[in-house]
N, CA, C and O atoms as a Tinker XYZ file with bonds, in Angstrom:
   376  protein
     1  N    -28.315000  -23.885000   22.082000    73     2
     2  CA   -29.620000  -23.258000   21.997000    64     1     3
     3  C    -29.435000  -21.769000   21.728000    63     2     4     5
     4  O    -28.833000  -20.992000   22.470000    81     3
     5  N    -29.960000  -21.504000   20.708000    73     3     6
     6  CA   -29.989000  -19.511000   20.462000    64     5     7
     7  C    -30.790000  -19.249000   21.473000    63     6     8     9
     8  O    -31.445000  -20.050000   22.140000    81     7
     9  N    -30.694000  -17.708000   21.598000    73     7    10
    10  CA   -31.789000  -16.885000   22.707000    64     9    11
    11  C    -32.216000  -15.761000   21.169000    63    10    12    13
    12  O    -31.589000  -15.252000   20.240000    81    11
    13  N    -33.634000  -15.812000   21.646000    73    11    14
    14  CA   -34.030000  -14.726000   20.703000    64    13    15
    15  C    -33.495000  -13.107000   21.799000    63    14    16    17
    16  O    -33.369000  -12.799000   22.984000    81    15
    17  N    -33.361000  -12.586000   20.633000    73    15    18
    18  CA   -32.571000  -10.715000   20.749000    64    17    19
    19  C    -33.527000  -10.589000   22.533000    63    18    20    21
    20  O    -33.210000   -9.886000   23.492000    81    19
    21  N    -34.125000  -11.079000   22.467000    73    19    22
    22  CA   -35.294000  -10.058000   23.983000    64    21    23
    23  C    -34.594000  -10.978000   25.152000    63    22    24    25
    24  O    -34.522000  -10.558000   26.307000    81    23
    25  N    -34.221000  -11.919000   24.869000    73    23    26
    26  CA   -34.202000  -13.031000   26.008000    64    25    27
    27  C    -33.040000  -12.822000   26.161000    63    26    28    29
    28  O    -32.850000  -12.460000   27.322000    81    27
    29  N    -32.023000  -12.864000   25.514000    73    27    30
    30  CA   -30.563000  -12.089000   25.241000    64    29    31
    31  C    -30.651000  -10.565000   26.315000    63    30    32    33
    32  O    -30.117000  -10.493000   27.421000    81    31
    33  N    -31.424000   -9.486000   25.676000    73    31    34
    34  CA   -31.497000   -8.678000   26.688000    64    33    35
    35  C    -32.065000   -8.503000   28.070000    63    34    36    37
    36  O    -31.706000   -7.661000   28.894000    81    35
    37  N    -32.874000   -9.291000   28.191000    73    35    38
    38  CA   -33.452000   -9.759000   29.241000    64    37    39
    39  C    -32.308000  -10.220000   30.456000    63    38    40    41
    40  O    -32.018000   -9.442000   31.365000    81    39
    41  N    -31.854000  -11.256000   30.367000    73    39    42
    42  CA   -30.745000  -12.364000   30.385000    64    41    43
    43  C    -29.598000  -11.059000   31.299000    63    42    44    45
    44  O    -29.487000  -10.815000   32.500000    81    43
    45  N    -29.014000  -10.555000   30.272000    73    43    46
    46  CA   -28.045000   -9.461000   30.063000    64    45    47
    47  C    -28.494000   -8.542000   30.879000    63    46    48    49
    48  O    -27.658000   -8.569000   31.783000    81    47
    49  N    -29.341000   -7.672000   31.175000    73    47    50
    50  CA   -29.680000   -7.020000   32.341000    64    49    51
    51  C    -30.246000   -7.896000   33.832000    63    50    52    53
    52  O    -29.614000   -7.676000   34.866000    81    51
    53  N    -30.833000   -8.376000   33.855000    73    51    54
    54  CA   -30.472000   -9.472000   34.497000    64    53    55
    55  C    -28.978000   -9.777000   35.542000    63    54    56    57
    56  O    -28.701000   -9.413000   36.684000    81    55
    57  N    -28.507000  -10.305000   34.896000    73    55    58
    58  CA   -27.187000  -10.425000   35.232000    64    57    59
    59  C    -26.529000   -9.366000   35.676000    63    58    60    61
    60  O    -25.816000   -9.589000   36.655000    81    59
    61  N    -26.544000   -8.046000   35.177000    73    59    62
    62  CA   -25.628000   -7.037000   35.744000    64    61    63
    63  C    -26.756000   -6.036000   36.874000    63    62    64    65
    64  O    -26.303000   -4.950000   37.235000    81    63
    65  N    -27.754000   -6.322000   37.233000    73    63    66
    66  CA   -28.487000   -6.339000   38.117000    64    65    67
    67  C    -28.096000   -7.238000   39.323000    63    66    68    69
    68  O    -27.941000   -6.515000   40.307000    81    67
    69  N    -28.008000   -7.773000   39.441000    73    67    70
    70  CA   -27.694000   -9.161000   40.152000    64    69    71
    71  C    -26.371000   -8.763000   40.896000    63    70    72    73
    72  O    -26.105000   -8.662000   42.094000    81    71
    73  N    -25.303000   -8.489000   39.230000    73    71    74
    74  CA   -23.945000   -7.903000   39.846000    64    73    75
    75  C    -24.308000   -6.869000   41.077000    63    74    76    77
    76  O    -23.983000   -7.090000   42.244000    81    75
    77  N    -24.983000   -5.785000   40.663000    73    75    78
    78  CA   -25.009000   -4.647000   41.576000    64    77    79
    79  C    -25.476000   -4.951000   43.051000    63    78    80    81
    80  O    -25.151000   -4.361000   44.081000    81    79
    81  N    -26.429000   -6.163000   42.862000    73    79    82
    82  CA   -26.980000   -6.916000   43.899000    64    81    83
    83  C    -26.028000   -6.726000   45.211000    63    82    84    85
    84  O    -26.236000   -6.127000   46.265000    81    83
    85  N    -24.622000   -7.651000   44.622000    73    83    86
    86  CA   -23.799000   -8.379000   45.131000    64    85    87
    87  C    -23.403000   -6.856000   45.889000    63    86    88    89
    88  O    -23.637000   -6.400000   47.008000    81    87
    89  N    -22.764000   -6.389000   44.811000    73    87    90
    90  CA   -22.154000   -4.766000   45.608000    64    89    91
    91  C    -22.988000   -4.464000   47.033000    63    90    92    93
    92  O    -22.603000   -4.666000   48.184000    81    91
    93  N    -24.266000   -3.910000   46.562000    73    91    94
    94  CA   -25.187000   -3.838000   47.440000    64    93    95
    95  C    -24.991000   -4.401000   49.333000    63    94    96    97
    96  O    -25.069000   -3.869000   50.441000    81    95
    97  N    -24.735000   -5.622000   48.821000    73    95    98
    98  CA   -24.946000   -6.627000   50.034000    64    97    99
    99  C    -23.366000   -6.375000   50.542000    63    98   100   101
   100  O    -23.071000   -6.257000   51.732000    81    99
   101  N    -22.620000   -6.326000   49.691000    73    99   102
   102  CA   -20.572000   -6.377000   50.056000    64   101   103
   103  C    -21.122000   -4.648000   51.028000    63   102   104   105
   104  O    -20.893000   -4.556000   52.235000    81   103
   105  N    -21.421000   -4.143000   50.692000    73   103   106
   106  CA   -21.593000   -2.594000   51.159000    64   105   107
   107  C    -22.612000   -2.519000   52.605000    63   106   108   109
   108  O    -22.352000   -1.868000   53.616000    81   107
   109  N    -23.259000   -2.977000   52.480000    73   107   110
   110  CA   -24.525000   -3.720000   54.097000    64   109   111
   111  C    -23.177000   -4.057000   54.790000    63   110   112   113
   112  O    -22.712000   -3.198000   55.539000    81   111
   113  N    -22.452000   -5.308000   54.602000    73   111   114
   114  CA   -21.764000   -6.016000   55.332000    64   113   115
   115  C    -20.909000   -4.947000   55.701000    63   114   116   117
   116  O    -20.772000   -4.943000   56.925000    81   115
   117  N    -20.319000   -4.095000   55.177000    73   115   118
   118  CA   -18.928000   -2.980000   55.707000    64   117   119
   119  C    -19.864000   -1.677000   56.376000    63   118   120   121
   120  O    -19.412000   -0.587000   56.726000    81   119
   121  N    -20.932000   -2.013000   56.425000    73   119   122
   122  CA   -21.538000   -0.625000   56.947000    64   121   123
   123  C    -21.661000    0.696000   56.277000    63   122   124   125
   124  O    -21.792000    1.814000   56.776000    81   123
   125  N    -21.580000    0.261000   54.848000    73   123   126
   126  CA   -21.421000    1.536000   53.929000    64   125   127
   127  C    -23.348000    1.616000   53.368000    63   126   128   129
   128  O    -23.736000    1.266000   52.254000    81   127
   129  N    -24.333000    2.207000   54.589000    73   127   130
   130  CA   -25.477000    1.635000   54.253000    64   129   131
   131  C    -25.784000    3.281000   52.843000    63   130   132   133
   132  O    -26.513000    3.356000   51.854000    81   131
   133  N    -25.166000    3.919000   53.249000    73   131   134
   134  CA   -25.489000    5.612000   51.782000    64   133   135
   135  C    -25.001000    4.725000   50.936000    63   134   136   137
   136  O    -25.805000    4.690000   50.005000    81   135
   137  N    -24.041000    3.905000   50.712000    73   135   138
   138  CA   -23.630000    3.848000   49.311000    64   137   139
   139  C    -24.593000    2.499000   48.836000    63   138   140   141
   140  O    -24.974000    2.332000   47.678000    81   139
   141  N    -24.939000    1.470000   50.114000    73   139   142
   142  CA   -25.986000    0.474000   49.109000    64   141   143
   143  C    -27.337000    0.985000   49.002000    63   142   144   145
   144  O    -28.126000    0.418000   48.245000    81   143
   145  N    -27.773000    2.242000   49.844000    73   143   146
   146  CA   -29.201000    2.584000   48.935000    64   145   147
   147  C    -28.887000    3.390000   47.366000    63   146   148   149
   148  O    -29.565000    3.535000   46.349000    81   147
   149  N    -27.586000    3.783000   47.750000    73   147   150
   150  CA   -27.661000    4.787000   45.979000    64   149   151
   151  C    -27.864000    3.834000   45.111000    63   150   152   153
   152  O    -28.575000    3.938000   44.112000    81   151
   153  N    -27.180000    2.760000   45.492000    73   151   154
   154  CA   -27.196000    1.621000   44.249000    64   153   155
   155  C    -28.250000    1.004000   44.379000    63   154   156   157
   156  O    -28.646000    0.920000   43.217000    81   155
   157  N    -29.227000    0.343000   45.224000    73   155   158
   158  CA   -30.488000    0.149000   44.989000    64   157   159
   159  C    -31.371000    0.898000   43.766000    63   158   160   161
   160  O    -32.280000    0.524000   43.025000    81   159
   161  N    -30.573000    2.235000   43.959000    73   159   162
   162  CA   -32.133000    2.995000   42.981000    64   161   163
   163  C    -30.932000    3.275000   41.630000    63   162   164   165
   164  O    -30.782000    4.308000   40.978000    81   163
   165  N    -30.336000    2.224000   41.534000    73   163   166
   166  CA   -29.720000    1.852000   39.908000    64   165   167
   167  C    -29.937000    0.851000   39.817000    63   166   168   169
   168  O    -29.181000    0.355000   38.982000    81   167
   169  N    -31.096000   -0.367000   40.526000    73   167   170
   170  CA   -31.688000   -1.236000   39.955000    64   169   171
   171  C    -32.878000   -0.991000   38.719000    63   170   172   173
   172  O    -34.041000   -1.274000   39.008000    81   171
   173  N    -32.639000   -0.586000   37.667000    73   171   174
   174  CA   -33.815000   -0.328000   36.874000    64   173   175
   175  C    -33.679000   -1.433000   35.673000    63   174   176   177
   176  O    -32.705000   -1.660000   34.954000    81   175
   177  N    -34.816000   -1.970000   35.687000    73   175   178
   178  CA   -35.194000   -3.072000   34.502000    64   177   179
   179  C    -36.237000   -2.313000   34.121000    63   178   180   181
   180  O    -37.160000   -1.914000   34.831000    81   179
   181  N    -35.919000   -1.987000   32.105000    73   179   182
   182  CA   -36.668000   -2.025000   31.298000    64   181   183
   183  C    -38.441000   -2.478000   31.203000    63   182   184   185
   184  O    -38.552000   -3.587000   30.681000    81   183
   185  N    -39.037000   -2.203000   31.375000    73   183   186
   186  CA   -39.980000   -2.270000   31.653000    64   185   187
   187  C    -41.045000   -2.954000   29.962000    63   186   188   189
   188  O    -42.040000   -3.674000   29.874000    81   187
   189  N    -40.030000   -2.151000   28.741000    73   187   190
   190  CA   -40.578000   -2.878000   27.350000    64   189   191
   191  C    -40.061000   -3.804000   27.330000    63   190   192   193
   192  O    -40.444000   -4.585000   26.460000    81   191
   193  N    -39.035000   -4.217000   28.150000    73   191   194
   194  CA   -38.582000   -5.932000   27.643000    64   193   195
   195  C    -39.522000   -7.217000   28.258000    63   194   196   197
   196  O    -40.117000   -8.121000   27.672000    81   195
   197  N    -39.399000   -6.920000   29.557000    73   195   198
   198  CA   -40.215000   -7.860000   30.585000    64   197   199
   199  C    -41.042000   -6.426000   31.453000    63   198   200   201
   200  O    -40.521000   -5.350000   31.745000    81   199
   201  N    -42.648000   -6.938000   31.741000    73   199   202
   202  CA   -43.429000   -5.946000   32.598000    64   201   203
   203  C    -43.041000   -7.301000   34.168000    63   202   204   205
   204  O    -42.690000   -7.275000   35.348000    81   203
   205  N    -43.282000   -7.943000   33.473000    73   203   206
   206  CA   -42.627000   -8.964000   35.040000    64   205   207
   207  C    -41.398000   -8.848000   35.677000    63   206   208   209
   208  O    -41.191000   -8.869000   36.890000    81   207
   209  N    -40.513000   -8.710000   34.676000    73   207   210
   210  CA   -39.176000   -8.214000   35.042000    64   209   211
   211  C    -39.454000   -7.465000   35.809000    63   210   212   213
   212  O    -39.298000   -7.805000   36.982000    81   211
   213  N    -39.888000   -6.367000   35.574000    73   211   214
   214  CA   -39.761000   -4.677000   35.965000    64   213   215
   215  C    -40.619000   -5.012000   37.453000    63   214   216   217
   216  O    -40.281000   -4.607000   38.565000    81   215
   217  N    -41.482000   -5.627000   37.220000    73   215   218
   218  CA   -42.203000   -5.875000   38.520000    64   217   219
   219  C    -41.148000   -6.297000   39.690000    63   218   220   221
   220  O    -40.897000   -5.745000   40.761000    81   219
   221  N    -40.659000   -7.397000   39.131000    73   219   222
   222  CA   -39.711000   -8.131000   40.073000    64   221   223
   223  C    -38.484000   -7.052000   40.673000    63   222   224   225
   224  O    -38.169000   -7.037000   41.863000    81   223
   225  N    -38.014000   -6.384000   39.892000    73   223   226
   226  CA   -37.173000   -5.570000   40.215000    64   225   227
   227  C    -37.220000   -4.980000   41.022000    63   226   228   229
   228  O    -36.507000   -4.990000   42.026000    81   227
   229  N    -38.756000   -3.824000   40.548000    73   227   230
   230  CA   -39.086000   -2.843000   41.913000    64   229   231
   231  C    -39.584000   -3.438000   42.993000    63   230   232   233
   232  O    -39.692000   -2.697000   43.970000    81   231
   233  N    -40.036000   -4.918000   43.171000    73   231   234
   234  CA   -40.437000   -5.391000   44.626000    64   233   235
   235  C    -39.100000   -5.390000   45.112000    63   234   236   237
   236  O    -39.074000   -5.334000   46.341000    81   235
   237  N    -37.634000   -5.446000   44.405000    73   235   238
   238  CA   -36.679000   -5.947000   44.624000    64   237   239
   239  C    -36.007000   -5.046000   45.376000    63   238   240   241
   240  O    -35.097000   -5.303000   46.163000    81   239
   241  N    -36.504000   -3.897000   45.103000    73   239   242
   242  CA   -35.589000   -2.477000   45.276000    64   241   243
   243  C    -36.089000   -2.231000   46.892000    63   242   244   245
   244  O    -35.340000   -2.237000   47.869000    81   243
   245  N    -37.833000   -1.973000   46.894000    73   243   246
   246  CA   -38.411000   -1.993000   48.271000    64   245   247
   247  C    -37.686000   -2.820000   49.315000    63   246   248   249
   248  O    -37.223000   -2.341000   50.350000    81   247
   249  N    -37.617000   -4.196000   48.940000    73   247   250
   250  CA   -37.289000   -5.292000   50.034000    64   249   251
   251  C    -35.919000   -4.601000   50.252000    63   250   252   253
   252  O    -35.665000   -4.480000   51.450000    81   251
   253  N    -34.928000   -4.096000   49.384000    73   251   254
   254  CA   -33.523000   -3.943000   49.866000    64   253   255
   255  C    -33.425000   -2.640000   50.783000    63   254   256   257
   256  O    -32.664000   -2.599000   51.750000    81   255
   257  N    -34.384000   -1.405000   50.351000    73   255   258
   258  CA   -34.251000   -0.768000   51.327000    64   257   259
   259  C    -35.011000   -0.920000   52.145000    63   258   260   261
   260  O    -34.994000    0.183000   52.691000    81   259
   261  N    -35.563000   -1.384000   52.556000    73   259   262
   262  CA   -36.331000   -1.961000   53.902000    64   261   263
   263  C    -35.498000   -2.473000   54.681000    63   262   264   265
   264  O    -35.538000   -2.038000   55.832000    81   263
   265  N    -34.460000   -3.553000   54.369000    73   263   266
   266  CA   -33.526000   -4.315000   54.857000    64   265   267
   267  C    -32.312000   -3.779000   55.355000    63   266   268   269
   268  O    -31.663000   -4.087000   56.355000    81   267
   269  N    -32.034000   -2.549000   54.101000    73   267   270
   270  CA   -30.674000   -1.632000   54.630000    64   269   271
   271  C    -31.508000   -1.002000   55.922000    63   270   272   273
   272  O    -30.970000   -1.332000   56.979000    81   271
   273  N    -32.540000   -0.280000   56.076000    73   271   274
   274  CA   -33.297000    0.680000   56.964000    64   273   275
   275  C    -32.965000   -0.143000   58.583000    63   274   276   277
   276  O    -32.640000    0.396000   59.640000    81   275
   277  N    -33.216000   -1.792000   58.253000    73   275   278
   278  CA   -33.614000   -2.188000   59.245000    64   277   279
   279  C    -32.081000   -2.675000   59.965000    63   278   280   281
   280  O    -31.816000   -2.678000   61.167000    81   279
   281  N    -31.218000   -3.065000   58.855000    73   279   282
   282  CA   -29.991000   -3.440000   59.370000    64   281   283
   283  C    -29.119000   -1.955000   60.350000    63   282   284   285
   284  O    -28.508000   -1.880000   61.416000    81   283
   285  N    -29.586000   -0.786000   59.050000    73   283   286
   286  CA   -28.569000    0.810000   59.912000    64   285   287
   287  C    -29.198000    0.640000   61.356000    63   286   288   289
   288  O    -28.484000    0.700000   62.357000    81   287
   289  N    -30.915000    0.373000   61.443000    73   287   290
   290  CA   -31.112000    0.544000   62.488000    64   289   291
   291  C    -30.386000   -0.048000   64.146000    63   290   292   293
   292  O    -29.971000    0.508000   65.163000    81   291
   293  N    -30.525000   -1.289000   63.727000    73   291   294
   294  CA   -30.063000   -2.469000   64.758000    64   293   295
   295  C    -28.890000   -1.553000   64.952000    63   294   296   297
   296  O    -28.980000   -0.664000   65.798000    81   295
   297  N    -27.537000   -1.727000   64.071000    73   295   298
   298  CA   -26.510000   -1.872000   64.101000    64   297   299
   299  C    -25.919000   -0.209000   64.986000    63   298   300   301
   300  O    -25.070000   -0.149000   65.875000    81   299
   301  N    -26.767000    1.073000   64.320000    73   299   302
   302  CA   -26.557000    2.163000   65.387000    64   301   303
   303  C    -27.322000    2.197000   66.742000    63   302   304   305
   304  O    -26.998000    3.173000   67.418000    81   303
   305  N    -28.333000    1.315000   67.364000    73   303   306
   306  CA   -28.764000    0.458000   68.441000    64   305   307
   307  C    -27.742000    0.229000   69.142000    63   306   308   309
   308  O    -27.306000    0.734000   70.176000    81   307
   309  N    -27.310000   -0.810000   68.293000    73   307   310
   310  CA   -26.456000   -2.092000   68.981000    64   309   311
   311  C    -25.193000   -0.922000   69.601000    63   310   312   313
   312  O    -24.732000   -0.901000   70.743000    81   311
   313  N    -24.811000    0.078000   68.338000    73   311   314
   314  CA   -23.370000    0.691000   68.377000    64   313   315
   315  C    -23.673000    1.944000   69.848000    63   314   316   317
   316  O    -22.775000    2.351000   70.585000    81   315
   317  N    -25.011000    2.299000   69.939000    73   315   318
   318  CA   -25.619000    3.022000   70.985000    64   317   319
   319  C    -25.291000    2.501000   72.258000    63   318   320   321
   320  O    -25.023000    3.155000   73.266000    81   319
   321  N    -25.344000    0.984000   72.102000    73   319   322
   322  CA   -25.792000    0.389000   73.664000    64   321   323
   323  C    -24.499000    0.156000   74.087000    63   322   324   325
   324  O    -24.179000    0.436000   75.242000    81   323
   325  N    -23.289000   -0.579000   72.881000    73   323   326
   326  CA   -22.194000   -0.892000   73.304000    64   325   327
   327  C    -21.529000    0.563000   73.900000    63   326   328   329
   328  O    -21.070000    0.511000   75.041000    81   327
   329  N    -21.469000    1.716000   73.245000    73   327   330
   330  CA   -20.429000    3.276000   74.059000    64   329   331
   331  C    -22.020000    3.601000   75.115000    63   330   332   333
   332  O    -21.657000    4.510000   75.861000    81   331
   333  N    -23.043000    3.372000   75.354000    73   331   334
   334  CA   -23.514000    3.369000   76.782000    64   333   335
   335  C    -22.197000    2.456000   78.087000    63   334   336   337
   336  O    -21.293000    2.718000   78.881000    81   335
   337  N    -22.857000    1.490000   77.596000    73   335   338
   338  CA   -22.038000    0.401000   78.654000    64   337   339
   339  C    -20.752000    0.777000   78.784000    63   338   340   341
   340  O    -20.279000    0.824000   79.920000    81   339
   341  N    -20.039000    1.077000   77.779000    73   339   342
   342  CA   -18.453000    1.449000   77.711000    64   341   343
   343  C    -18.495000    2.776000   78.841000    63   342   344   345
   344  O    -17.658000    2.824000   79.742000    81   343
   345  N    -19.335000    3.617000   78.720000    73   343   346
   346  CA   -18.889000    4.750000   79.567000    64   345   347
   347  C    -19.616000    4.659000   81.093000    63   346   348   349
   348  O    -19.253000    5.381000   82.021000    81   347
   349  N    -20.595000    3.757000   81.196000    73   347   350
   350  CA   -20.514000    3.482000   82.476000    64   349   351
   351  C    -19.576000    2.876000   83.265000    63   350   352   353
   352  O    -19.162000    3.157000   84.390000    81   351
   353  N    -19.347000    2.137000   82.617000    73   351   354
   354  CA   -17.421000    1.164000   83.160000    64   353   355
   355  C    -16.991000    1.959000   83.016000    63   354   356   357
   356  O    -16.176000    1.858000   83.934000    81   355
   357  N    -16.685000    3.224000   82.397000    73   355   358
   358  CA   -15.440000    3.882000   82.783000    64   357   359
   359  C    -16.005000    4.750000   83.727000    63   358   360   361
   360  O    -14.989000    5.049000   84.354000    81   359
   361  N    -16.795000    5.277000   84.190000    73   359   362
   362  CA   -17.422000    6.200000   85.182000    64   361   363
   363  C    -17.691000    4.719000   86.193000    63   362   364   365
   364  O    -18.508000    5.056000   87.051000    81   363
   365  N    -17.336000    3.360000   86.374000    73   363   366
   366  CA   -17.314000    2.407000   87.157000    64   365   367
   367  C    -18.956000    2.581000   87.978000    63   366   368   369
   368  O    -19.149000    2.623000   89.193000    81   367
   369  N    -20.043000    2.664000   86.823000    73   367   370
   370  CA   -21.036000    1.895000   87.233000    64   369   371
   371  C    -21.241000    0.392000   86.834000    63   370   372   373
   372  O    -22.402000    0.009000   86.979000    81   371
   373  N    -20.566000   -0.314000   86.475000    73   371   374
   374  CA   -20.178000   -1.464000   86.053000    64   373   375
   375  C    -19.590000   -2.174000   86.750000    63   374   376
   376  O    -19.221000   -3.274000   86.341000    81   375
């Protein structure tokens, strides 16, 4: 099956969107949350190829930093509560 030239580019950004995706999420998981919002806002889809595209994208971009926001949060929480507890055991309120 051919792809006409748009669907081809479409397709093609697409895909290396997706790639960056992946980065994105590899970077959440190691706690590198500065380096997956920079790359969030290098999600940009063309907007003359697909207006749906472009739609999809930028809902795409919101949801991820929402998600990084909410994950840094927990995780400097979580990292808060664990050196609380740690230094009460060592000051043996524990």
């Amino acid at each position: 099956m051919l792809f006409s030239t748009d669907s081809f580019k479409i397709s093609s950004a697409e895909n290396d969107l997706n790639d960056i995706v992946e980065e994105i999420n590899e970077d959440i998981s190691n706690g590198n949350f500065k380096s997956a919002r920079i790359k969030v806002y290098t999600l940009n889809f063309d907007k003359d190829l697909s207006e749906e595209k472009y739609e999809y994208w930028e809902q795409k971009k919101t949801e991820l930093l929402e998600y990084i926001d909410e994950i840094e949060e927990a995780t400097t929480s979580y990292n808060n509560t664990k050196e609380n507890l740690l230094s009460l055991k060592y000051l043996n309120y524990i």
